[in-house]
Short mmCIF file of C-alpha atoms in Angstrom, two decimals:
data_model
loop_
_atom_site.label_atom_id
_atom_site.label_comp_id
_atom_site.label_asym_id
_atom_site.label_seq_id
_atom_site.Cartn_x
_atom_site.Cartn_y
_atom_site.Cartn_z
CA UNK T 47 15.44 10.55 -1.86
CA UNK T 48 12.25 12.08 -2.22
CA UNK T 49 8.74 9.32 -2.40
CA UNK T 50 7.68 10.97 -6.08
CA UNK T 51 11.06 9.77 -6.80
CA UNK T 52 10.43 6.01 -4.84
CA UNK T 53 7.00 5.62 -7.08
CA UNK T 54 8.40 6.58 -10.28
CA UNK T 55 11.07 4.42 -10.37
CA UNK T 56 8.68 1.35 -9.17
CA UNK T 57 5.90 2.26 -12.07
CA UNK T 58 8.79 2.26 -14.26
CA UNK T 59 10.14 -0.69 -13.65
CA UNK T 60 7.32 -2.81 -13.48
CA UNK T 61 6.17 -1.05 -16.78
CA UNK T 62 9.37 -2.27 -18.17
CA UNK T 63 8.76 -5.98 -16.71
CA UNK T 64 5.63 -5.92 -17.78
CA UNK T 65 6.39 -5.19 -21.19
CA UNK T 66 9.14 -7.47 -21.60
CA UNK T 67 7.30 -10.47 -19.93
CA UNK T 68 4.17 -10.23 -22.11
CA UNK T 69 5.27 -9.55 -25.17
CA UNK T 70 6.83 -12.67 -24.85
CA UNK T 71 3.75 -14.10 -24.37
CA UNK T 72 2.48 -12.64 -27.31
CA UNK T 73 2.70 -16.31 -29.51
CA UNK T 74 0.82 -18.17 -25.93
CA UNK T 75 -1.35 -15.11 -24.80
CA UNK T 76 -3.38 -17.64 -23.00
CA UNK T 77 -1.13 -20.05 -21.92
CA UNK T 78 -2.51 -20.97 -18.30
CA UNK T 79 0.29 -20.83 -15.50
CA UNK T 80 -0.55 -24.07 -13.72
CA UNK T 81 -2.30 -27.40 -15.12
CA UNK T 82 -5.21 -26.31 -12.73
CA UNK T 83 -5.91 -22.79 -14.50
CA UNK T 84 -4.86 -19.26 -13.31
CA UNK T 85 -4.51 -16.05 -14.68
CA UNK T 86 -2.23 -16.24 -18.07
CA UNK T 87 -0.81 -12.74 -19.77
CA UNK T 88 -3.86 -11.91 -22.31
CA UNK T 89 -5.79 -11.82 -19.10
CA UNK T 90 -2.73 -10.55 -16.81
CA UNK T 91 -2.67 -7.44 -19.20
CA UNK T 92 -6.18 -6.64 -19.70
CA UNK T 93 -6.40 -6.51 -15.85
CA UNK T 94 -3.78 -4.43 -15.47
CA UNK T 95 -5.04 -2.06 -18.09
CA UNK T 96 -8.21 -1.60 -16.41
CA UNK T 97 -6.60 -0.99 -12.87
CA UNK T 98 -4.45 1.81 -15.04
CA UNK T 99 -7.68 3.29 -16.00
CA UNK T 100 -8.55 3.10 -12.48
CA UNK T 101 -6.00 5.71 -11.50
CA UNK T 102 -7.95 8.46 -12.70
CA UNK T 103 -11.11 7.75 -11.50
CA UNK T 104 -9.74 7.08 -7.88
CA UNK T 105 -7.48 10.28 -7.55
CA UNK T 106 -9.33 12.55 -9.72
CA UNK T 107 -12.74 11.56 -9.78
CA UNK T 108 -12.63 11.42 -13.51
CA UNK T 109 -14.41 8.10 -15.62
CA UNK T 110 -12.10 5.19 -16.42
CA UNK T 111 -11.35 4.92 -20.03
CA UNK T 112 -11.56 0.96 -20.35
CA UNK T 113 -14.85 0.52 -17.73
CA UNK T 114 -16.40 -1.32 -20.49
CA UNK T 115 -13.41 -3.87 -20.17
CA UNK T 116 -14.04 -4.84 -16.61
CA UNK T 117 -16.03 -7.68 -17.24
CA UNK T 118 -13.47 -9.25 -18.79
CA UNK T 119 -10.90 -8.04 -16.87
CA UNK T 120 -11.76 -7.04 -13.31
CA UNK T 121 -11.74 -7.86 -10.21
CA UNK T 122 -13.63 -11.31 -9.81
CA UNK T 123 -13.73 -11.82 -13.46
CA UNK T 124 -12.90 -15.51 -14.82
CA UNK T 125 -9.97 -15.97 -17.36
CA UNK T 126 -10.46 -17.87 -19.93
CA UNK T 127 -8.40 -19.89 -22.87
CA UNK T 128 -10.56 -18.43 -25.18
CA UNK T 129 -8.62 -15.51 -27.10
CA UNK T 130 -11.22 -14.68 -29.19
CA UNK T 131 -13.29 -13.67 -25.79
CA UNK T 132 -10.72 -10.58 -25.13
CA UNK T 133 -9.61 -6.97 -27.38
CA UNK T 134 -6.67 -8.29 -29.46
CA UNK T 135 -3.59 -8.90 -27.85
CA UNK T 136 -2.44 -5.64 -29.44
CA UNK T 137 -4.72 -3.95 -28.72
CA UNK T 138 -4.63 -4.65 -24.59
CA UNK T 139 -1.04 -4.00 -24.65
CA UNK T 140 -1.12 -0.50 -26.19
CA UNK T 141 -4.05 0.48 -24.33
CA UNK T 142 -2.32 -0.70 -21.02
CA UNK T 143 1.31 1.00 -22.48
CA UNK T 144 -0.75 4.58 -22.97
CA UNK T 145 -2.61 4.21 -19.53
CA UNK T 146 0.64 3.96 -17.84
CA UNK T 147 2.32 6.88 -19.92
CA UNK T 148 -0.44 8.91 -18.61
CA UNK T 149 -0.64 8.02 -15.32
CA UNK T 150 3.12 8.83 -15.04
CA UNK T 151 2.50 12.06 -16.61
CA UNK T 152 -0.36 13.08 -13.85
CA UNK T 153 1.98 12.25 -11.06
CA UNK T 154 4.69 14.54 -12.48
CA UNK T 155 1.61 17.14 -12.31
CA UNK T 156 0.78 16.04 -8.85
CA UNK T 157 4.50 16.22 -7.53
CA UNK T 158 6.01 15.31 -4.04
CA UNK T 159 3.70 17.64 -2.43
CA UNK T 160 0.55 16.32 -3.88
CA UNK T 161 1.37 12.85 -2.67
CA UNK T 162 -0.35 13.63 0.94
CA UNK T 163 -3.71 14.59 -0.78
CA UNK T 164 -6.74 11.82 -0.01
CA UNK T 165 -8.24 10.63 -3.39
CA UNK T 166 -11.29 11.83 -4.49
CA UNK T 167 -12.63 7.65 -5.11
CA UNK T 168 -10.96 5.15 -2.96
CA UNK T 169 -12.80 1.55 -3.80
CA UNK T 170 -14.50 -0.27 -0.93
CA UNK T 171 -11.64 -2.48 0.79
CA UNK T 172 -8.89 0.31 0.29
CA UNK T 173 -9.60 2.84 2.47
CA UNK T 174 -5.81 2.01 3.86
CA UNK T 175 -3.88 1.18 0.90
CA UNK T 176 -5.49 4.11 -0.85
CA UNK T 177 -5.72 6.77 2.05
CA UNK T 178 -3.00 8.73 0.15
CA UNK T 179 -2.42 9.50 -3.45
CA UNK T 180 1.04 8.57 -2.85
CA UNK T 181 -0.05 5.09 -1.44
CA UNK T 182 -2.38 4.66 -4.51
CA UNK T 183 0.25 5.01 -6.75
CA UNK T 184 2.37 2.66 -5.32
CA UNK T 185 0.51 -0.02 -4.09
CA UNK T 186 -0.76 0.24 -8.07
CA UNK T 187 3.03 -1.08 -9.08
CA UNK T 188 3.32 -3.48 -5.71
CA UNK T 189 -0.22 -4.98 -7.27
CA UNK T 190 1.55 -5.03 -10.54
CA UNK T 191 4.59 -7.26 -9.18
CA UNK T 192 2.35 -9.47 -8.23
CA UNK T 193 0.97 -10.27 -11.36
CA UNK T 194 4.12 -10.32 -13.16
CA UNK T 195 4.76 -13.42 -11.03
CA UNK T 196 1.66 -14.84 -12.69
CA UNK T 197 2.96 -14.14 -16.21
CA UNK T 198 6.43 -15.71 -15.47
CA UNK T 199 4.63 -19.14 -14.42
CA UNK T 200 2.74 -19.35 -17.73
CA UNK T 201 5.95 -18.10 -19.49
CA UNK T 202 7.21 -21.05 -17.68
CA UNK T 203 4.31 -23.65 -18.40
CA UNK T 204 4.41 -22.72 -22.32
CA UNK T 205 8.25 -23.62 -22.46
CA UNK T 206 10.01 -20.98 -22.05
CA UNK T 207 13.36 -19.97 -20.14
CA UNK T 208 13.26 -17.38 -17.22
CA UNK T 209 15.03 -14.32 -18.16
CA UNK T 210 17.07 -14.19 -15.31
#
């Protein structure tokens, strides 16, 4: 098995997870995981739509599409109950759906070979997790798992059933 191969299927699946975890969400988009707060899907989403646009920027250099979303979304940013404070659900989950179909699409054009190439922007703090493209683009899908975990404990705290 070749790594482009080991990537794809991990930004697939968590695409899939994603997608199945928050649009179940979609009726309690800000359902908080834990009686003390926490990030809930609406937010969940939104972050991982900016980290999508992210992509880009870090391997190629090129702007992030949804940089104007980062207060609300990013790194150190504050969820909040407040749905009228974020894009429409919708919205965020298209915008995150596209992202991904995109990014998938530039690592077909970057290919096994391409994987061993530095990034043009690694953020402050990554310089190991980023020192390939290869690493960026999966420790983008091992930051997504994480997160998923997030949206199964609100899932959980507004009622519903795990899946599995």
């Amino acid at each position: 098995m070749k790594a482009i191969d080991t990537i794809r299927w991990a930004l697939r699946t968590t695409d899939e997870l994603t997608t199945r975890l928050v649009e179940d969400m979609r009726d309690h988009p800000t359902t908080q995981p834990t009686s003390k707060g926490g990030n809930h899907a609406l937010w969940v989403l939104g972050h991982l739509a900016v980290i999508e646009g992210m992509i880009p920027h870090t391997v190629f250099g090129e702007p992030n599409p949804v940089q104007h979303w980062w207060p609300l979304f990013g790194t150190g940013s504050k969820p909040t109950d407040d749905a009228g404070a974020y894009p429409p659900f919708g919205e965020v989950l298209k915008t995150y759906q596209d992202l991904r179909a995109k990014n998938l699409a530039r690592l077909e054009e970057i290919g096994e070979a391409g994987l061993e190439r530095a990034p043009k922007v690694i953020p402050p703090g990554f310089e190991d997790g980023m020192k390939t493209v290869g690493r960026t683009f999966h420790l983008i899908a091992l930051h997504q798992m994480f997160h998923l975990g997030q949206v199964a404990d609100a899932r959980r705290a507004a009622g519903k059933e795990p899946f599995m």
